[in-house]
Amino acid sequence: MKHLFSTLLVIFSLSGVSGQNTVAFLGLHDNSVEDLLSNSLDANSSSFELSGGLILVEGSVEGEKGNFILDTGASDLVINKPAERREAVAGGLGGEIAAEEILISNFKVGAFEANEVNAFKTDLSSFEKGATIDIAGLIGHSLFNEQALEINYKDQIFKLDSSPKKKDMIEDGWQVYSLVEFGHLLAVKMKIDGKAYWMGLDTGAEVNILSDQFSEDLIPNKNQCKQICGIGKKTISLPQISAPIAKIGDLAFHTTDFYLSPFKEVQDQIGNGLDGLLGFPFFNQFEVVLDYASNRLYLK
């Protein structure tokens, strides 16, 4: 039997739920897969809002508008509706839920529009607990592929555009770094306390994660933990690594909170060479361009 495989990664925390953080890692595997606000900077730019560290944009599915999480850790477009048929499984830190592959005739977000989009639908309602808005779904890699995603957290502007010229970006003051693909996820090499790790770039993460296989190299502070609730409502405690020295090339990473997490589910689906995930505490320090066509990261 043909086996199709797709992966969705979402790691985030929603405040207001009994002081806990809601964190989900979702893996999807197939069994048989108008501009949002008026203050955009140019024809390809659109505004977004932040909910905690999550990027929320207004998109429309076949004309029906909703709030979507812009999530580079997700492999595909995911719609927040219960699956009618168990054609796929969404599994993660808290268990598994059913998912269904669907075809969407039209999807729009900001100035970007796509027709005949392969997507999944699954129940994401557990992520809405404690939030002030409904979540219509997740916008993932299949819509970014072969384009450049630019995110300005300070001005809350993003755009999807063609790949920029490296020379022009350097002349404009951007730092450039080569990236490696782990499945759909782009990863950058980061040194933490002098040791190199491959870190996936995940805008759907409100925390930075490192695999707990490195607990002997990076001593965790068991008195500083986050309570993590996965999609199966299972709560686990992740210890913090206290103030490691983190750098990408010569660029120092000033927000240095990382949490050690079981990571086997991610490595099994993405690749054993992936060591962790960089989320909002990293991205929020820079203007960011993720160039999917050339596998480059630009920071400014």
Coordinates of C-alpha atoms in Angstrom, one line a residue:
M1 CA 0.0 0.0 0.0
K2 CA 1.3 3.4 -0.9
H3 CA 2.3 5.4 2.1
L4 CA 2.5 9.2 1.8
F5 CA 4.2 11.2 4.6
S6 CA 3.9 14.8 5.7
T7 CA 5.0 16.6 8.8
L8 CA 3.5 19.5 10.7
L9 CA 5.4 21.1 13.6
V10 CA 3.7 23.6 15.8
I11 CA 5.3 24.5 19.1
F12 CA 3.6 27.4 20.9
S13 CA 2.4 28.6 24.3
L14 CA -1.0 30.3 24.9
S15 CA -1.3 32.3 28.1
G16 CA -4.3 32.2 30.4
V17 CA -4.6 28.5 30.9
S18 CA -4.0 27.9 34.5
G19 CA -0.4 29.3 34.1
Q20 CA 0.5 26.5 31.8
N21 CA 1.9 26.7 28.3
T22 CA 0.2 24.8 25.5
V23 CA 2.8 23.2 23.2
A24 CA 2.1 20.8 20.4
F25 CA 4.2 18.9 18.0
L26 CA 2.0 17.5 15.2
G27 CA 3.2 15.0 12.6
L28 CA 0.8 14.3 9.7
H29 CA 1.2 11.1 7.8
D30 CA -1.1 10.0 5.1
N31 CA -2.4 6.5 5.1
S32 CA -3.5 5.7 1.4
V33 CA -2.2 15.1 2.1
E34 CA -7.2 40.7 0.4
D35 CA -4.7 41.9 2.0
L36 CA -5.3 41.5 5.7
L37 CA -5.0 45.0 7.0
S38 CA -5.0 48.4 5.2
N39 CA -1.5 49.5 6.3
S40 CA 0.6 47.2 4.0
L41 CA 3.9 48.7 2.9
D42 CA 3.8 47.7 -0.8
A43 CA 1.8 45.5 -3.2
N44 CA 3.3 42.3 -1.7
S45 CA 3.4 43.3 2.0
S46 CA 0.7 42.6 4.6
S47 CA 0.3 43.3 8.3
F48 CA 0.0 40.7 11.0
E49 CA -0.8 40.6 14.7
L50 CA 1.0 38.8 17.4
S51 CA -0.7 36.5 19.9
G52 CA 2.1 35.9 22.4
G53 CA 4.9 34.9 19.9
L54 CA 2.6 33.6 17.2
I55 CA 2.1 35.4 13.9
L56 CA -1.6 35.7 13.1
V57 CA -2.7 36.7 9.6
E58 CA -6.1 36.9 7.9
G59 CA -6.6 34.4 5.2
S60 CA -9.5 33.1 3.2
V61 CA -10.4 29.5 2.2
E62 CA -12.7 29.5 -0.8
G63 CA -14.0 33.0 0.2
E64 CA -14.4 32.2 3.9
K65 CA -12.1 34.4 6.0
G66 CA -10.3 33.4 9.2
N67 CA -7.2 33.9 11.4
F68 CA -4.3 31.7 10.5
I69 CA -1.0 31.0 12.2
L70 CA 2.0 31.7 9.8
D71 CA 4.0 28.6 10.7
T72 CA 7.3 27.7 8.9
G73 CA 7.3 24.5 11.0
A74 CA 4.2 23.2 9.3
S75 CA 4.6 21.2 6.1
D76 CA 1.2 22.2 4.6
L77 CA -1.9 24.3 4.8
V78 CA -3.9 22.9 7.7
I79 CA -7.6 23.8 8.3
N80 CA -9.0 23.7 11.8
K81 CA -12.0 21.3 11.2
P82 CA -12.4 17.8 12.5
A83 CA -11.6 15.1 10.1
E84 CA -14.6 13.2 8.7
R85 CA -12.5 10.3 7.6
R86 CA -9.3 9.0 9.2
E87 CA -7.1 9.3 6.2
A88 CA -4.1 10.5 8.1
V89 CA -2.9 10.8 11.7
A90 CA -1.7 13.9 13.5
G91 CA 0.5 12.8 16.3
G92 CA 2.7 14.6 18.8
L93 CA 3.8 15.1 22.4
G94 CA 0.3 14.6 23.7
G95 CA -1.0 11.8 21.6
E96 CA -2.7 11.4 18.2
I97 CA -5.7 12.8 16.4
A98 CA -7.3 12.0 13.1
A99 CA -6.6 14.1 10.0
E100 CA -8.0 14.2 6.5
E101 CA -6.4 15.2 3.2
I102 CA -8.5 17.8 1.2
L103 CA -8.2 19.9 -1.9
I104 CA -9.0 23.6 -1.6
S105 CA -10.0 25.4 -4.8
N106 CA -8.7 28.8 -3.7
F107 CA -6.6 30.2 -0.8
K108 CA -5.6 33.8 -0.2
V109 CA -3.4 35.5 2.4
G110 CA -2.4 39.1 1.9
A111 CA -1.3 39.6 -1.7
F112 CA -0.7 35.9 -2.1
E113 CA -3.2 33.7 -3.8
A114 CA -3.1 30.0 -4.8
N115 CA -5.6 27.7 -6.5
E116 CA -6.0 23.9 -6.2
V117 CA -4.1 23.6 -2.9
N118 CA -3.5 20.3 -1.2
A119 CA -4.2 20.6 2.5
F120 CA -5.2 18.7 5.6
K121 CA -8.0 19.3 8.1
T122 CA -7.8 18.3 11.7
D123 CA -9.1 19.5 15.0
L124 CA -6.9 22.3 16.4
S125 CA -9.5 23.5 18.9
S126 CA -7.2 22.6 21.9
F127 CA -4.9 25.4 20.8
E128 CA -7.6 28.0 21.0
K129 CA -8.0 27.6 24.8
G130 CA -7.0 30.7 26.5
A131 CA -6.8 32.7 23.2
T132 CA -9.0 35.6 22.5
I133 CA -9.7 34.6 18.8
D134 CA -10.6 31.6 16.8
I135 CA -7.8 29.9 14.8
A136 CA -8.9 28.9 11.3
G137 CA -5.7 26.9 10.6
L138 CA -2.0 27.0 9.9
I139 CA -0.1 28.2 6.8
G140 CA 2.9 26.0 6.2
H141 CA 5.8 25.2 3.9
S142 CA 3.9 24.1 0.8
L143 CA 2.8 27.8 0.3
F144 CA 6.3 29.2 1.0
N145 CA 8.2 26.8 -1.3
E146 CA 10.4 28.5 -4.0
Q147 CA 9.7 31.9 -2.5
A148 CA 11.2 34.2 0.1
L149 CA 9.3 34.9 3.3
E150 CA 10.2 38.3 4.9
I151 CA 9.1 39.0 8.4
N152 CA 9.5 42.3 10.3
Y153 CA 8.4 41.7 13.9
K154 CA 8.9 45.3 14.9
D155 CA 6.5 46.7 12.3
Q156 CA 4.4 43.5 12.2
I157 CA 4.7 43.2 8.4
F158 CA 5.3 40.1 6.3
K159 CA 5.5 39.4 2.6
L160 CA 6.0 36.5 0.2
D161 CA 8.1 37.5 -2.8
S162 CA 10.6 36.2 -5.3
S163 CA 14.1 35.3 -4.1
P164 CA 16.2 38.4 -3.4
K165 CA 19.7 39.0 -4.9
K166 CA 22.3 38.1 -2.3
K167 CA 24.6 40.9 -3.4
D168 CA 21.9 43.5 -3.0
M169 CA 20.9 42.2 0.5
I170 CA 24.5 42.3 1.7
E171 CA 25.0 45.9 0.4
D172 CA 21.8 46.8 2.3
G173 CA 23.3 45.6 5.6
W174 CA 21.8 42.1 5.8
Q175 CA 23.8 39.2 7.3
V176 CA 23.5 36.0 5.2
Y177 CA 23.7 32.4 6.3
S178 CA 23.4 29.1 4.5
L179 CA 20.6 26.7 5.5
V180 CA 20.1 22.9 5.2
E181 CA 16.8 21.2 4.6
F182 CA 15.5 18.6 7.0
G183 CA 12.3 17.5 5.3
H184 CA 10.3 20.6 4.7
L185 CA 12.1 22.4 7.6
L186 CA 15.0 24.8 7.0
A187 CA 17.8 24.6 9.6
V188 CA 20.7 26.8 10.6
K189 CA 23.9 25.8 12.4
M190 CA 24.1 27.5 15.8
K191 CA 26.8 27.2 18.4
I192 CA 25.7 26.9 22.0
D193 CA 28.4 27.0 24.6
G194 CA 30.9 26.3 21.8
K195 CA 29.2 23.2 20.4
A196 CA 27.4 23.2 17.0
Y197 CA 23.7 22.2 16.6
W198 CA 21.4 22.2 13.7
M199 CA 18.3 24.2 14.6
G200 CA 15.1 24.2 12.7
L201 CA 13.5 27.7 12.0
D202 CA 10.0 27.6 13.2
T203 CA 7.8 30.7 13.4
G204 CA 5.1 28.5 15.0
A205 CA 7.2 28.2 18.1
E206 CA 7.0 30.5 21.1
V207 CA 10.0 28.8 22.8
N208 CA 13.4 27.4 21.7
I209 CA 13.7 23.7 22.0
L210 CA 16.8 21.4 22.2
S211 CA 16.7 17.6 22.2
D212 CA 17.0 16.1 25.6
Q213 CA 19.7 13.8 24.3
F214 CA 22.1 16.8 25.0
S215 CA 21.2 16.9 28.7
E216 CA 24.7 15.8 29.6
D217 CA 26.3 18.6 27.5
L218 CA 23.9 21.4 28.5
I219 CA 23.0 21.0 32.2
P220 CA 19.3 21.7 32.7
N221 CA 18.0 23.8 35.6
K222 CA 15.3 21.6 37.0
N223 CA 14.0 24.5 39.1
Q224 CA 13.1 26.4 36.0
C225 CA 10.6 24.4 33.9
K226 CA 7.7 25.0 31.6
Q227 CA 4.6 22.9 31.8
I228 CA 3.8 21.7 28.3
C229 CA 0.4 20.5 27.2
G230 CA 0.3 18.6 23.9
I231 CA -2.6 17.8 21.5
G232 CA -3.5 14.7 23.5
K233 CA -3.9 16.9 26.7
K234 CA -0.9 15.2 28.2
T235 CA 1.2 17.6 30.3
I236 CA 5.0 17.3 30.5
S237 CA 7.6 19.5 32.2
L238 CA 10.5 20.8 30.2
P239 CA 13.6 22.0 32.1
Q240 CA 15.3 25.2 31.1
I241 CA 19.0 25.5 30.1
S242 CA 20.2 28.5 31.9
A243 CA 21.8 31.3 29.9
P244 CA 24.0 29.4 27.4
I245 CA 26.2 31.4 25.0
A246 CA 24.5 31.1 21.6
K247 CA 25.9 32.3 18.2
I248 CA 25.2 32.0 14.5
G249 CA 28.5 32.8 12.8
D250 CA 29.7 35.9 14.6
L251 CA 26.2 37.0 15.5
A252 CA 25.4 36.6 19.2
F253 CA 21.9 35.4 20.1
H254 CA 20.9 37.5 23.1
T255 CA 17.8 35.7 24.2
T256 CA 19.3 32.5 25.5
D257 CA 16.4 30.5 27.0
F258 CA 16.2 27.0 25.7
Y259 CA 14.2 24.0 26.9
L260 CA 15.1 20.4 26.7
S261 CA 12.4 18.2 25.2
P262 CA 11.9 14.7 24.0
F263 CA 12.7 15.0 20.3
K264 CA 12.5 11.5 18.9
E265 CA 9.1 12.1 17.2
V266 CA 10.6 15.1 15.4
Q267 CA 13.8 13.3 14.4
D268 CA 12.0 10.3 13.2
Q269 CA 9.9 12.4 10.8
I270 CA 12.3 15.2 9.8
G271 CA 15.7 13.7 10.2
N272 CA 18.1 12.5 12.9
G273 CA 20.5 15.3 12.3
L274 CA 18.1 18.0 13.5
D275 CA 18.9 19.0 17.1
G276 CA 16.3 21.5 18.0
L277 CA 14.0 24.4 17.0
L278 CA 14.4 28.2 17.1
G279 CA 11.2 30.1 17.7
F280 CA 9.9 33.5 18.6
P281 CA 12.7 34.4 21.1
F282 CA 15.1 34.2 18.2
F283 CA 13.1 35.7 15.4
N284 CA 11.9 38.7 17.5
Q285 CA 15.4 40.1 17.6
F286 CA 15.7 40.7 13.8
E287 CA 14.2 41.5 10.5
V288 CA 14.1 38.0 8.9
V289 CA 14.1 36.7 5.3
L290 CA 13.8 32.9 4.8
D291 CA 14.7 32.3 1.2
Y292 CA 13.3 28.9 0.3
A293 CA 14.5 29.1 -3.3
S294 CA 18.2 29.4 -2.4
N295 CA 18.2 28.0 1.2
R296 CA 19.5 31.2 2.7
L297 CA 18.7 33.1 5.9
Y298 CA 19.0 36.8 6.0
L299 CA 19.1 38.7 9.3
K300 CA 19.2 42.5 10.0

